[in-house]
PDB file of C-alpha atoms in Angstrom:
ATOM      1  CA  UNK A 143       0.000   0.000   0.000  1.00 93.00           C
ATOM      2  CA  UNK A 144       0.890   3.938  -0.993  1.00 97.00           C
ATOM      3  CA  UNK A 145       1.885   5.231   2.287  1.00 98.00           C
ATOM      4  CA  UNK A 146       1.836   8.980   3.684  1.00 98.00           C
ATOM      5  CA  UNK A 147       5.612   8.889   4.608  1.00 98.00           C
ATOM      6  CA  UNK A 148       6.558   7.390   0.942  1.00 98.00           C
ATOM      7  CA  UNK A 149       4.956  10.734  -0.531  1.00 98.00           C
ATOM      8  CA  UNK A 150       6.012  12.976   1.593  1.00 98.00           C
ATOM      9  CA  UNK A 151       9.933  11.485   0.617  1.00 97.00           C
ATOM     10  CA  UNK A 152       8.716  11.717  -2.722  1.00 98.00           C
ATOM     11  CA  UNK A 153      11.132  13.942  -4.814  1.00 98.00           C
ATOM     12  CA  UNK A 154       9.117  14.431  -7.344  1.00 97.00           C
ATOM     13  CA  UNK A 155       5.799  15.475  -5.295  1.00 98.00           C
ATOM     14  CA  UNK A 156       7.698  17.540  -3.222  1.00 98.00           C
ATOM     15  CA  UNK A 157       8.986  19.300  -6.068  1.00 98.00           C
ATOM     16  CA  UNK A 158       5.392  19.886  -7.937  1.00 98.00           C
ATOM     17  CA  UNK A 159       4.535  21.298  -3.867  1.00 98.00           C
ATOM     18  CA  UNK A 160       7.327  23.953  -4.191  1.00 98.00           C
ATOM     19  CA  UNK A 161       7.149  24.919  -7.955  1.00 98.00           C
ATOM     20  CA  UNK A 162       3.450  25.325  -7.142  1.00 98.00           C
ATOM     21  CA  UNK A 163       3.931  27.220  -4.192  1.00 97.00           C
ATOM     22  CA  UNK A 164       6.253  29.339  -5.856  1.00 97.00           C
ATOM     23  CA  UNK A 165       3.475  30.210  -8.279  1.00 96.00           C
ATOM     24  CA  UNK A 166       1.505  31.307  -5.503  1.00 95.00           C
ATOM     25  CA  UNK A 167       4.235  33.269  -4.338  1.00 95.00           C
ATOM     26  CA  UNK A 168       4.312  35.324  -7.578  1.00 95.00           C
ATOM     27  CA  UNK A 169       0.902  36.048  -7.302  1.00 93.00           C
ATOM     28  CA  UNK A 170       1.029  37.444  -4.119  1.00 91.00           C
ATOM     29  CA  UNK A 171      -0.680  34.579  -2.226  1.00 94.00           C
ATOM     30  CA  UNK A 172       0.370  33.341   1.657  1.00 94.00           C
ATOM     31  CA  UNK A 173       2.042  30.067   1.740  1.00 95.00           C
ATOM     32  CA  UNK A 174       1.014  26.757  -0.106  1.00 97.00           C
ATOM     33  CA  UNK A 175       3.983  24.871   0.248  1.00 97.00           C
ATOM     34  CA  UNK A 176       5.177  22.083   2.560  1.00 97.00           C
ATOM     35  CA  UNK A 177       4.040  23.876   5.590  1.00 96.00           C
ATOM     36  CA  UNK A 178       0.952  24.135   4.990  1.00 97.00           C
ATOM     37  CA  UNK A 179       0.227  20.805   2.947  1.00 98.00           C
ATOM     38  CA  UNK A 180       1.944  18.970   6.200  1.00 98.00           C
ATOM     39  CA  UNK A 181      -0.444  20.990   8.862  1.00 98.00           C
ATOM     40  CA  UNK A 182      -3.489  20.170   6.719  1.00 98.00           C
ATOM     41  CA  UNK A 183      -2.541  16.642   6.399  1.00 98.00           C
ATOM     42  CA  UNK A 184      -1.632  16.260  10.104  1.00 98.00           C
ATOM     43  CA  UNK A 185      -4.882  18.274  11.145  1.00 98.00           C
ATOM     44  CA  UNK A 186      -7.422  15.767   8.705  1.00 98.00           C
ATOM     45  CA  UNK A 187      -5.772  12.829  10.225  1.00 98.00           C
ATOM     46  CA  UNK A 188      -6.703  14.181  13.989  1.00 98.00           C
ATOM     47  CA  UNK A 189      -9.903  14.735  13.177  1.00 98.00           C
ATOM     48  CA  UNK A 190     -10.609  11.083  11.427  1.00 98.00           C
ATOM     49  CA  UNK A 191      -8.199   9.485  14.410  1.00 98.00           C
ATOM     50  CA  UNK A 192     -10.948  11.831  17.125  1.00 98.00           C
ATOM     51  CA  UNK A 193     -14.035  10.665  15.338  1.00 98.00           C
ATOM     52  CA  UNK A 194     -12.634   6.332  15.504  1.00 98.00           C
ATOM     53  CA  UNK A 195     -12.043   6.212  12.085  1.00 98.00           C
ATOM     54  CA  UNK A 196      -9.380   3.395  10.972  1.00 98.00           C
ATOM     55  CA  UNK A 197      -6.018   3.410  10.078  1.00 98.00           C
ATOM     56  CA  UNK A 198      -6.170   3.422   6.576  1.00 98.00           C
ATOM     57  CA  UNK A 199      -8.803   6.080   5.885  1.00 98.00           C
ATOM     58  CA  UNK A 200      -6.802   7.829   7.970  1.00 98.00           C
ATOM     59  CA  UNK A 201      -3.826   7.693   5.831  1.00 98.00           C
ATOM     60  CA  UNK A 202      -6.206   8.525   3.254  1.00 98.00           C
ATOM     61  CA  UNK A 203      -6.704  11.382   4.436  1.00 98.00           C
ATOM     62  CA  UNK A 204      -3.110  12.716   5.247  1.00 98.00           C
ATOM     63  CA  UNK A 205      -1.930  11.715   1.422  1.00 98.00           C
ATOM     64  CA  UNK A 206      -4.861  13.735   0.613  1.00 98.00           C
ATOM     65  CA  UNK A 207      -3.871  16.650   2.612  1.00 98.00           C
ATOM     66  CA  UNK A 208      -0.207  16.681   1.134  1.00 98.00           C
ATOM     67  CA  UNK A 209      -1.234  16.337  -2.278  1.00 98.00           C
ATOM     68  CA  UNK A 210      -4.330  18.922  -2.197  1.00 98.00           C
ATOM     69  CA  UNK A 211      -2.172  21.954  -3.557  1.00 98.00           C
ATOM     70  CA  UNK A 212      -0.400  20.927  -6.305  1.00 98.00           C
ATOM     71  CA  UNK A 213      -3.006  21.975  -8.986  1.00 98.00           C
ATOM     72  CA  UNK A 214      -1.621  25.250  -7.874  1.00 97.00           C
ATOM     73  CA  UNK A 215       1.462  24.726 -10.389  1.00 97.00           C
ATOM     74  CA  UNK A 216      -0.911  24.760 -13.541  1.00 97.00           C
ATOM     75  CA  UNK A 217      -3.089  27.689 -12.250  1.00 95.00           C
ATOM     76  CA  UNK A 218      -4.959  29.232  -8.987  1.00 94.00           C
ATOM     77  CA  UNK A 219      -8.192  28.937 -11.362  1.00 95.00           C
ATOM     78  CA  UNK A 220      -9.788  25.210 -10.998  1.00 96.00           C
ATOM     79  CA  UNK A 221      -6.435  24.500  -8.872  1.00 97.00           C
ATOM     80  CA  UNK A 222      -8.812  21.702  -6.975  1.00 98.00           C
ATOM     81  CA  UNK A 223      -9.438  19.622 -10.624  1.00 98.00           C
ATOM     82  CA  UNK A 224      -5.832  20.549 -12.021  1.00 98.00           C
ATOM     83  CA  UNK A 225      -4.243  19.090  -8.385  1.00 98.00           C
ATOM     84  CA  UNK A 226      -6.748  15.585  -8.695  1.00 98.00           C
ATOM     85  CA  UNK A 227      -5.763  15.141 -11.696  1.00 98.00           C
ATOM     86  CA  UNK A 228      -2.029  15.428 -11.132  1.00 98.00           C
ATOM     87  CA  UNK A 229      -2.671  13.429  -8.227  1.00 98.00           C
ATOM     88  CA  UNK A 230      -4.498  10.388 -10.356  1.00 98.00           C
ATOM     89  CA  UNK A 231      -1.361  10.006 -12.476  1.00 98.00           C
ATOM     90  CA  UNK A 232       1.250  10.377  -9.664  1.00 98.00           C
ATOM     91  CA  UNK A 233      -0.456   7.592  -7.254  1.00 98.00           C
ATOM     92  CA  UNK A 234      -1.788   5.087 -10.161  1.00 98.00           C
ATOM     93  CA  UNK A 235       2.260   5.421 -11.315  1.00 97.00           C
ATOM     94  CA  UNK A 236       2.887   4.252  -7.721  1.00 97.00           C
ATOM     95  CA  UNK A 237       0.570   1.271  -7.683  1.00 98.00           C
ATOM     96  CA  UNK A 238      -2.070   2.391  -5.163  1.00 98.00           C
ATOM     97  CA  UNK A 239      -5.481   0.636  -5.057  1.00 98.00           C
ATOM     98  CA  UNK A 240      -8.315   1.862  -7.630  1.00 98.00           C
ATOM     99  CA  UNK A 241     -10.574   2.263  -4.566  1.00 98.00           C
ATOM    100  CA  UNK A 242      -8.397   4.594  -2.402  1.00 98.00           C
ATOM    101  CA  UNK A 243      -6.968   6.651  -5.066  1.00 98.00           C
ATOM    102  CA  UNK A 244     -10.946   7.519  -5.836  1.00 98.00           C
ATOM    103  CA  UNK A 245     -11.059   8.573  -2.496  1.00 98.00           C
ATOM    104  CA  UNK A 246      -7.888  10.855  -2.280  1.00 98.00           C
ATOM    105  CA  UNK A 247      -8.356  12.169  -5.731  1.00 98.00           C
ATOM    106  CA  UNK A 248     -12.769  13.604  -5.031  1.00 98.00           C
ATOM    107  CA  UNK A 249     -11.383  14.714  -1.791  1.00 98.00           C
ATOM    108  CA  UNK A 250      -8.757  17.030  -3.721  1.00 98.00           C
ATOM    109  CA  UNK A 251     -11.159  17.649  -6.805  1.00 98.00           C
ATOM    110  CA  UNK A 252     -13.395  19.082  -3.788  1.00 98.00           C
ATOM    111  CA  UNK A 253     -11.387  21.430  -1.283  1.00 98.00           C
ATOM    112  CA  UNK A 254     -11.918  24.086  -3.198  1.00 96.00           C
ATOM    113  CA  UNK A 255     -15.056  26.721  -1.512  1.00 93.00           C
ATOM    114  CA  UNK A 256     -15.978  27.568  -5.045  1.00 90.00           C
ATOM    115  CA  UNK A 257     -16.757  24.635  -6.606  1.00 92.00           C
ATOM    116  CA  UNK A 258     -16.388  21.566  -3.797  1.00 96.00           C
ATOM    117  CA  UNK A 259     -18.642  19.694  -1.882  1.00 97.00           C
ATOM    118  CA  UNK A 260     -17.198  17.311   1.146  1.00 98.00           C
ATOM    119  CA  UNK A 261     -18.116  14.052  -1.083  1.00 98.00           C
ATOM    120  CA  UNK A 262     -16.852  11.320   1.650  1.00 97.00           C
ATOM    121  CA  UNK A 263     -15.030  11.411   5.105  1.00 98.00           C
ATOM    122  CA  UNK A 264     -11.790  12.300   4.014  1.00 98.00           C
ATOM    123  CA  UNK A 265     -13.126  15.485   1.855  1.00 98.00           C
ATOM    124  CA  UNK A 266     -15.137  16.595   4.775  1.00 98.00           C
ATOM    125  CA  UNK A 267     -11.417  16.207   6.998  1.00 98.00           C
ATOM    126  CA  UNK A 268      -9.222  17.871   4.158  1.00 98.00           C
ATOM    127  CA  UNK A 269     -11.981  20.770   3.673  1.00 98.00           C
ATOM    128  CA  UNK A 270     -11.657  21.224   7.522  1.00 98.00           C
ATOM    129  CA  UNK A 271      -8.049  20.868   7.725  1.00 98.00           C
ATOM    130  CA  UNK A 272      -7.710  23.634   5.086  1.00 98.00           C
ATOM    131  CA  UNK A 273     -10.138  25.871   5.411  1.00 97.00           C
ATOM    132  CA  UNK A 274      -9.178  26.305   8.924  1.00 97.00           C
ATOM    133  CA  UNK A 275      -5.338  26.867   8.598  1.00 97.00           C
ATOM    134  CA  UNK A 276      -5.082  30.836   9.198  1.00 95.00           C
ATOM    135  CA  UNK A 277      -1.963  31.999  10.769  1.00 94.00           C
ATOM    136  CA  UNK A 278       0.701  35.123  11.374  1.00 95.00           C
ATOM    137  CA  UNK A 279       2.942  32.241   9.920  1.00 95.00           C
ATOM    138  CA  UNK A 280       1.468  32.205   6.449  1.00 96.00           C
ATOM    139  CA  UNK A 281       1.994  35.661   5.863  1.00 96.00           C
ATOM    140  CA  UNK A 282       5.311  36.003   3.041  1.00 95.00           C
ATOM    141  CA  UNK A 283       5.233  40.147   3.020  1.00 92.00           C
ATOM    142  CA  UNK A 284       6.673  40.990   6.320  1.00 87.00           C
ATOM    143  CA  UNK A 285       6.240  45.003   5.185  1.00 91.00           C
ATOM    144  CA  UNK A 286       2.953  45.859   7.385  1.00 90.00           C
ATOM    145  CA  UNK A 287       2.330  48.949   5.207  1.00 90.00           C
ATOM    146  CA  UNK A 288       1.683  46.850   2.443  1.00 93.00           C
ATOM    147  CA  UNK A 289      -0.166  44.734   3.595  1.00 94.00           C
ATOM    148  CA  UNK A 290      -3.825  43.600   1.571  1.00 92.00           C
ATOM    149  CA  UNK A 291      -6.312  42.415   3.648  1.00 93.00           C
ATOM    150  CA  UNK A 292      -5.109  39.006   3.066  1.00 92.00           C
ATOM    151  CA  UNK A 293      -1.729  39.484   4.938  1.00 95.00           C
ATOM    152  CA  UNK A 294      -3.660  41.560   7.010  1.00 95.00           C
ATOM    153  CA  UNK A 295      -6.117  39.020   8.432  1.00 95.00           C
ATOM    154  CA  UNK A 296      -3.684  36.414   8.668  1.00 96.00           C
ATOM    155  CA  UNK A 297      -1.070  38.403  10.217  1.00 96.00           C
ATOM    156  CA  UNK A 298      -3.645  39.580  12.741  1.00 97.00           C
ATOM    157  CA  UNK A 299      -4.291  35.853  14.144  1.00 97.00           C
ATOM    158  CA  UNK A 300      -1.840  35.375  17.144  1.00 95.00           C
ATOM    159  CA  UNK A 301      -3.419  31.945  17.802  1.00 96.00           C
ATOM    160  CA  UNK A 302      -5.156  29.122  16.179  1.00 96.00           C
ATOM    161  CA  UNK A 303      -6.880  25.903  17.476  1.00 97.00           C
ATOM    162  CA  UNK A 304      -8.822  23.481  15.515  1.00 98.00           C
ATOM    163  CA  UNK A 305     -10.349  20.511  18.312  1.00 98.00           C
ATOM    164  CA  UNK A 306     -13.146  18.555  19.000  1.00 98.00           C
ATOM    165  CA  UNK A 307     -15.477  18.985  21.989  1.00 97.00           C
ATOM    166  CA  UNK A 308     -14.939  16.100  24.258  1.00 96.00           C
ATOM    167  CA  UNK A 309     -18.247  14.383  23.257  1.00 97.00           C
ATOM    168  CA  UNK A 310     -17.217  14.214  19.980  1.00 97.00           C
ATOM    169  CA  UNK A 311     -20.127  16.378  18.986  1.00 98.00           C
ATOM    170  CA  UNK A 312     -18.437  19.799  17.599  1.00 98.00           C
ATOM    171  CA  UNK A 313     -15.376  20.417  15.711  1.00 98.00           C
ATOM    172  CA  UNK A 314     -14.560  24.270  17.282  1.00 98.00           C
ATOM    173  CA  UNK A 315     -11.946  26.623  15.645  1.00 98.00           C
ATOM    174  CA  UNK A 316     -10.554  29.107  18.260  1.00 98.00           C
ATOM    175  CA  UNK A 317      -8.880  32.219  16.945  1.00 97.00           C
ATOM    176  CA  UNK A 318      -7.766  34.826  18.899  1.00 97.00           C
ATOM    177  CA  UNK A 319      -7.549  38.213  16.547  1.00 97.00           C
ATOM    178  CA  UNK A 320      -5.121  41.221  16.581  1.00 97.00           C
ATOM    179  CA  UNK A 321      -7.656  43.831  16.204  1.00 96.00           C
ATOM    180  CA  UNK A 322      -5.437  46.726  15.894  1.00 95.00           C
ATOM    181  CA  UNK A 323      -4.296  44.805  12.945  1.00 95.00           C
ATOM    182  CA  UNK A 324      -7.298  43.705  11.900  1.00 95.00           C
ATOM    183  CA  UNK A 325     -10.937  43.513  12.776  1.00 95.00           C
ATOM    184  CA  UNK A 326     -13.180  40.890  13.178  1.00 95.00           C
ATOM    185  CA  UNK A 327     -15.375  41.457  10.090  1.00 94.00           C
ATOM    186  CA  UNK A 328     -12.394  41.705   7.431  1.00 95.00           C
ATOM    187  CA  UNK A 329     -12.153  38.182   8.865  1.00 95.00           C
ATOM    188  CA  UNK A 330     -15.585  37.380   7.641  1.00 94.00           C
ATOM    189  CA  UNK A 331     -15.120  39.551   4.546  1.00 93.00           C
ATOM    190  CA  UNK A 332     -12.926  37.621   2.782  1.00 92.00           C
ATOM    191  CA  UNK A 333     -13.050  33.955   4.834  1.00 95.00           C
ATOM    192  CA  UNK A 334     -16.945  33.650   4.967  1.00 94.00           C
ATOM    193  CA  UNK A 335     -17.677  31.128   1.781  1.00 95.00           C
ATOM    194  CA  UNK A 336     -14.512  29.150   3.693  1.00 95.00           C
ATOM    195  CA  UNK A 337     -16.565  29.137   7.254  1.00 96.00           C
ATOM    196  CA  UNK A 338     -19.955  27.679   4.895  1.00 96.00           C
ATOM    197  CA  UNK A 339     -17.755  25.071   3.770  1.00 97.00           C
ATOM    198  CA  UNK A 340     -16.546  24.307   7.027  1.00 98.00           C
ATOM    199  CA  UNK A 341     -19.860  24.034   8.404  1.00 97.00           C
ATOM    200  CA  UNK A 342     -20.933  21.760   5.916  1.00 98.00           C
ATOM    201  CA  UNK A 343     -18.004  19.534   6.189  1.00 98.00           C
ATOM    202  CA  UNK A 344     -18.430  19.214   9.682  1.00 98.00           C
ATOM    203  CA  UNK A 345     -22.108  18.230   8.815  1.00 98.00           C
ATOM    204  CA  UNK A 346     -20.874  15.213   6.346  1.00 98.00           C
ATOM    205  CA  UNK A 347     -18.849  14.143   9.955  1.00 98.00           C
ATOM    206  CA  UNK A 348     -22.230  14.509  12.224  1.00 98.00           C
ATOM    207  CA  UNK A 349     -20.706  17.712  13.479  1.00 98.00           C
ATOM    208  CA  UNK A 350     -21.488  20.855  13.998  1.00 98.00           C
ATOM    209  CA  UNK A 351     -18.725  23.125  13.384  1.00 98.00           C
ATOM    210  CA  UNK A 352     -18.056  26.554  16.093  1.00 98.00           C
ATOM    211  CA  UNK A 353     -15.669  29.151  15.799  1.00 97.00           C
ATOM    212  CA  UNK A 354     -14.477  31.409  18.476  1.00 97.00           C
ATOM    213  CA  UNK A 355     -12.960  34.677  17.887  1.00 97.00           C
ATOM    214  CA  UNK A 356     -11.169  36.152  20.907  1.00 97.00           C
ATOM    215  CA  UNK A 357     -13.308  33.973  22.896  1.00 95.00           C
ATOM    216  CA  UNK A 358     -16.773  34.862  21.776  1.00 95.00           C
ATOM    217  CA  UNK A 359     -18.806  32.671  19.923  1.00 95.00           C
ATOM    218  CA  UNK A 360     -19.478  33.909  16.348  1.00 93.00           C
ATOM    219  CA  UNK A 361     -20.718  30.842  14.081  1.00 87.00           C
TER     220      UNK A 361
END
C-alpha cells in the first residue's frame, strides 16, 4: 500500500509542492507549500483518528492533505481539478489501489469553496483541515504597510486551534484576533464562503462546526 511517509519522501511530489507554491508566491498569495500541505494533512488525520475512524482512511486522508495543492502549479483557477488530476497520475504510477486513489483524488477535486462539496469522510477532513489553517505564519510580506487584507487578516491571528469537543459532537476553531491589525469582520469579509464550507463539512462528519474569535462565539 501507498503510504503517507513514501509521498512525503517523494522527490518528485515535493517538487510539484514547491514549484506550485512558488506560483503562488508570484501572485502574491500566503504560503502553499510544505508547511501548509503537512499541517493540513496532520490536522485531517486528527480529526478522522478523534471521530474512531481506521487506520487506513486515515492515511487517506493525510496523502490527501499533502497532495491537495499541487493543482496550484498549472493555475490558482480550478487549482482543486488541475491538483486531482495530477494526483491520479502520480499515485496510479505508484501502484495504489483503484478504490483509495478515488477517495484521495474527489477529496482534492473538492477542497476548493468555489466549486467543492465534502463528497466522503476524508473530503469533509481535508476541507476542515484547510479551510481552517489561518496563521501570522502564512503571511510572506513581512512590510505591514503593504499589507492587503489578506496578509492583514492572517497576520492579525496570534493563535489558532482546531479541536473537538470532548463528546465528539463539535469540531470548534478558536482564533484569537489582533484587532489593531485587523478587525473581526475583514475576517468574515474575505473567509466567509470558507466558514460555509466548514460548516458543511463538519455536517458530512455529524458535526457541527463553532468558531471562536477572541473567545466569543461567532458561528
Amino acid at each position: 500500500m501507498v503510504t503517507y511517509a513514501e509521498i512525503r519522501k517523494n522527490p518528485e511530489i515535493n517538487t510539484y509542492i514547491e514549484q506550485a507554491d512558488g506560483t503562488m508566491a508570484a501572485m502574491g498569495f500566503t504560503d502553499h507549500g510544505r508547511a501548509h500541505v503537512t499541517k493540513a494533512a496532520e490536522t485531517a488525520a486528527m480529526i478522522l483518528t478523534s471521530l474512531g475512524y481506521d487506520e487506513r482512511t486515515v492515511e487517506l486522508a493525510k496523502i490527501a492533505g499533502y497532495l491537495h495543492d499541487i493543482g496550484n502549479l498549472v493555475n490558482r483557477t480550478h487549482h482543486a481539478e488541475t491538483g486531482a488530476v495530477m494526483a491520479f497520475r502520480l499515485l496510479n504510477g505508484m501502484g495504489m489501489d483503484p478504490a483509495e486513489i478515488s477517495t484521495v483524488v474527489s477529496a482534492i477535486g473538492n477542497h476548493d469553496e468555489g466549486t467543492g462539496f465534502p463528497v466522503n469522510a476524508v473530503s469533509a477532513a481535508l476541507i476542515l483541515a484547510d479551510k481552517t489553517d489561518v496563521r501570522r505564519s502564512r503571511v510572506r510580506n513581512r512590510d505591514i504597510a503593504t499589507f492587503d487584507i489578506h496578509d492583514r487578516v492572517n497576520y492579525s491571528v496570534v493563535e489558532s486551534r482546531l479541536t473537538l469537543s470532548d463528546d465528539k459532537q463539535e469540531v470548534i476553531l478558536r482564533l484569537k484576533i489582533d484587532t489593531t491589525i485587523s478587525a473581526v469582520m475583514d475576517y468574515f469579509e474575505i473567509f466567509l464562503t470558507r466558514m460555509v464550507m466548514s460548516r458543511k463539512a463538519a455536517e458530512k462528519l455529524n458535526l457541527r462546526f463553532r468558531l471562536y474569535i477572541n473567545e466569543q462565539a461567532v458561528l
